């Protein structure tokens, strides 16, 4: 990642070694300066992201393409109010043609729809154009590189969340589980989830407390939003139920939203052996410290 302005908040250029693709990332406030760059005059696809003004999700995403992305982005600068950040995906040698970018646009829309982590602003679902078999292979390779660098630029809309089946996969002999499954069992609350580097995912069907106790404003707002969106629904007289597998931003937010009060997720979530998330994390750190190689180059006999 090259910081064009020398700051992480400014215009960024994200590239990968031995790949001709490039991602130009910038905020709407920097649009005039970003438009002066060569990437705006090339053929490519682009993403527009911003907070959801309707409150139906954490973010809105628009995916588009253009023979010269500047023409389309100029139009969106005038007509689309929601976006606060943009990402232009093109090549350093301008080797993409119209069929290529239509293919990439269609694939990105399909992946974003499958991930369901943002609300798409696209009014139509683009059809996948015909490409020859070698061209499809080239575009899939380009797409794989795009999906690798986009999270570095701050875009996570294409990361498919952990499925319910993955959350509930058992550990033990003969299994391929790579994540520890954790359980939350308190009064009126029964849930299971797994941790990954970005989130704490709770499986569909989790039950929580309907009534709320003392909660931090952030957790309370998240709970109310999930209820409004139908991700949480009332279940019986005194419980709520999670209607789909959901990725919370932390174990504590998951535990607090379900329990109806502020909870420390690192001590509330326990594995099948009864060990807390904190104990497992600290145990892993201690194990790594013991097994890590040590540099003795500076030692004297």
Short mmCIF file of N, CA and C in Angstrom, two decimals, residues 5-66:
data_model
loop_
_atom_site.label_atom_id
_atom_site.label_comp_id
_atom_site.label_asym_id
_atom_site.label_seq_id
_atom_site.Cartn_x
_atom_site.Cartn_y
_atom_site.Cartn_z
N UNK A 5 -0.62 10.61 -0.09
CA UNK A 5 -0.51 11.85 0.68
C UNK A 5 0.39 11.71 1.90
N UNK A 6 0.88 10.51 2.12
CA UNK A 6 1.69 10.28 3.32
C UNK A 6 0.89 10.04 4.56
N UNK A 7 -0.44 9.90 4.43
CA UNK A 7 -1.30 9.65 5.59
C UNK A 7 -2.24 8.49 5.26
N UNK A 8 -2.59 7.66 6.25
CA UNK A 8 -3.48 6.52 5.99
C UNK A 8 -4.91 6.94 5.66
N UNK A 9 -5.29 8.18 5.98
CA UNK A 9 -6.63 8.66 5.68
C UNK A 9 -6.75 9.25 4.28
N UNK A 10 -5.64 9.46 3.61
CA UNK A 10 -5.66 10.11 2.31
C UNK A 10 -5.81 9.13 1.16
N UNK A 11 -5.37 9.54 -0.02
CA UNK A 11 -5.44 8.69 -1.21
C UNK A 11 -4.42 7.56 -1.06
N UNK A 12 -4.89 6.32 -1.31
CA UNK A 12 -4.02 5.16 -1.19
C UNK A 12 -3.99 4.39 -2.50
N UNK A 13 -2.86 3.80 -2.78
CA UNK A 13 -2.69 2.96 -3.96
C UNK A 13 -2.28 1.58 -3.46
N UNK A 14 -3.09 0.56 -3.78
CA UNK A 14 -2.82 -0.79 -3.30
C UNK A 14 -2.48 -1.68 -4.49
N UNK A 15 -1.31 -2.27 -4.46
CA UNK A 15 -0.87 -3.15 -5.54
C UNK A 15 -0.34 -4.45 -4.94
N UNK A 16 -0.05 -5.40 -5.82
CA UNK A 16 0.52 -6.67 -5.38
C UNK A 16 1.66 -7.03 -6.32
N UNK A 17 2.72 -7.59 -5.74
CA UNK A 17 3.90 -7.95 -6.52
C UNK A 17 3.52 -8.90 -7.65
N UNK A 18 4.07 -8.66 -8.84
CA UNK A 18 3.89 -9.50 -10.02
C UNK A 18 2.43 -9.57 -10.47
N UNK A 19 1.70 -8.49 -10.26
CA UNK A 19 0.31 -8.39 -10.72
C UNK A 19 0.11 -7.01 -11.31
N UNK A 20 -0.55 -6.93 -12.47
CA UNK A 20 -0.73 -5.64 -13.12
C UNK A 20 -1.92 -4.87 -12.58
N UNK A 21 -2.73 -5.50 -11.74
CA UNK A 21 -3.89 -4.82 -11.18
C UNK A 21 -3.50 -3.78 -10.15
N UNK A 22 -4.42 -2.85 -9.91
CA UNK A 22 -4.18 -1.80 -8.93
C UNK A 22 -5.51 -1.32 -8.38
N UNK A 23 -5.52 -0.93 -7.12
CA UNK A 23 -6.72 -0.37 -6.48
C UNK A 23 -6.39 1.03 -5.99
N UNK A 24 -7.15 2.00 -6.46
CA UNK A 24 -7.02 3.38 -6.00
C UNK A 24 -8.15 3.63 -5.00
N UNK A 25 -7.80 3.92 -3.76
CA UNK A 25 -8.79 4.14 -2.71
C UNK A 25 -8.73 5.59 -2.24
N UNK A 26 -9.90 6.19 -2.08
CA UNK A 26 -9.93 7.60 -1.65
C UNK A 26 -11.29 7.92 -1.06
N UNK A 27 -11.32 8.99 -0.27
CA UNK A 27 -12.58 9.45 0.31
C UNK A 27 -13.25 10.45 -0.64
N UNK A 28 -14.51 10.69 -0.43
CA UNK A 28 -15.23 11.64 -1.27
C UNK A 28 -14.63 13.04 -1.14
N UNK A 29 -14.11 13.34 0.03
CA UNK A 29 -13.51 14.65 0.25
C UNK A 29 -12.28 14.85 -0.64
N UNK A 30 -11.64 13.74 -1.05
CA UNK A 30 -10.45 13.82 -1.89
C UNK A 30 -10.76 13.59 -3.37
N UNK A 31 -12.03 13.63 -3.73
CA UNK A 31 -12.41 13.27 -5.10
C UNK A 31 -11.70 14.13 -6.14
N UNK A 32 -11.66 15.42 -5.95
CA UNK A 32 -11.07 16.31 -6.96
C UNK A 32 -9.61 15.98 -7.21
N UNK A 33 -8.86 15.68 -6.14
CA UNK A 33 -7.45 15.36 -6.31
C UNK A 33 -7.27 13.96 -6.89
N UNK A 34 -8.10 13.01 -6.44
CA UNK A 34 -8.00 11.64 -6.96
C UNK A 34 -8.32 11.60 -8.45
N UNK A 35 -9.23 12.48 -8.90
CA UNK A 35 -9.63 12.47 -10.30
C UNK A 35 -8.49 12.86 -11.24
N UNK A 36 -7.47 13.50 -10.75
CA UNK A 36 -6.34 13.90 -11.57
C UNK A 36 -5.40 12.73 -11.88
N UNK A 37 -5.59 11.61 -11.22
CA UNK A 37 -4.70 10.48 -11.40
C UNK A 37 -5.04 9.69 -12.66
N UNK A 38 -4.04 8.98 -13.18
CA UNK A 38 -4.20 8.23 -14.43
C UNK A 38 -5.24 7.11 -14.32
N UNK A 39 -5.42 6.56 -13.10
CA UNK A 39 -6.37 5.45 -12.94
C UNK A 39 -7.78 5.85 -13.35
N UNK A 40 -8.12 7.14 -13.21
CA UNK A 40 -9.46 7.60 -13.57
C UNK A 40 -9.71 7.53 -15.08
N UNK A 41 -8.67 7.56 -15.88
CA UNK A 41 -8.84 7.52 -17.32
C UNK A 41 -8.81 6.13 -17.91
N UNK A 42 -8.70 5.10 -17.06
CA UNK A 42 -8.60 3.74 -17.56
C UNK A 42 -9.91 2.97 -17.44
N UNK A 43 -9.96 1.83 -18.11
CA UNK A 43 -11.10 0.93 -18.04
C UNK A 43 -11.00 0.14 -16.74
N UNK A 44 -12.13 0.04 -16.03
CA UNK A 44 -12.09 -0.69 -14.77
C UNK A 44 -13.44 -0.78 -14.10
N UNK A 45 -13.43 -1.38 -12.94
CA UNK A 45 -14.62 -1.45 -12.09
C UNK A 45 -14.38 -0.55 -10.88
N UNK A 46 -15.45 -0.17 -10.21
CA UNK A 46 -15.30 0.70 -9.05
C UNK A 46 -16.36 0.36 -8.01
N UNK A 47 -16.06 0.72 -6.78
CA UNK A 47 -16.96 0.49 -5.66
C UNK A 47 -17.20 1.81 -4.94
N UNK A 48 -18.43 2.05 -4.55
CA UNK A 48 -18.79 3.20 -3.73
C UNK A 48 -19.38 2.67 -2.43
N UNK A 49 -18.87 3.13 -1.30
CA UNK A 49 -19.36 2.66 -0.01
C UNK A 49 -19.70 3.83 0.90
N UNK A 50 -20.62 3.58 1.81
CA UNK A 50 -21.01 4.61 2.78
C UNK A 50 -21.99 4.04 3.77
N UNK A 51 -22.25 4.75 4.87
CA UNK A 51 -23.22 4.28 5.86
C UNK A 51 -24.62 4.23 5.28
N UNK A 52 -25.41 3.28 5.76
CA UNK A 52 -26.78 3.12 5.25
C UNK A 52 -27.68 4.22 5.81
N UNK A 53 -28.17 5.13 4.97
CA UNK A 53 -29.03 6.21 5.48
C UNK A 53 -30.38 5.71 5.99
N UNK A 54 -30.77 4.51 5.54
CA UNK A 54 -32.06 3.96 5.98
C UNK A 54 -31.91 3.09 7.22
N UNK A 55 -30.69 2.87 7.66
CA UNK A 55 -30.46 2.10 8.88
C UNK A 55 -30.75 0.62 8.74
N UNK A 56 -30.82 0.10 7.49
CA UNK A 56 -31.12 -1.31 7.29
C UNK A 56 -29.89 -2.20 7.34
N UNK A 57 -28.74 -1.63 7.44
CA UNK A 57 -27.51 -2.40 7.49
C UNK A 57 -26.37 -1.50 7.88
N UNK A 58 -25.18 -2.08 8.09
CA UNK A 58 -24.05 -1.26 8.50
C UNK A 58 -23.50 -0.39 7.39
N UNK A 59 -23.71 -0.80 6.12
CA UNK A 59 -23.09 -0.08 5.02
C UNK A 59 -23.86 -0.32 3.72
N UNK A 60 -23.74 0.65 2.81
CA UNK A 60 -24.31 0.52 1.47
C UNK A 60 -23.15 0.40 0.49
N UNK A 61 -23.33 -0.42 -0.53
CA UNK A 61 -22.29 -0.64 -1.54
C UNK A 61 -22.90 -0.53 -2.92
N UNK A 62 -22.23 0.22 -3.80
CA UNK A 62 -22.60 0.26 -5.22
C UNK A 62 -21.41 -0.24 -6.02
N UNK A 63 -21.66 -1.13 -6.98
CA UNK A 63 -20.62 -1.70 -7.83
C UNK A 63 -20.90 -1.28 -9.27
N UNK A 64 -19.90 -0.71 -9.92
CA UNK A 64 -20.09 -0.27 -11.30
C UNK A 64 -18.86 -0.52 -12.15
N UNK A 65 -18.98 -0.21 -13.44
CA UNK A 65 -17.86 -0.37 -14.37
C UNK A 65 -17.92 0.74 -15.41
N UNK A 66 -16.78 0.97 -16.05
CA UNK A 66 -16.76 2.00 -17.07
C UNK A 66 -15.54 1.90 -17.97
#
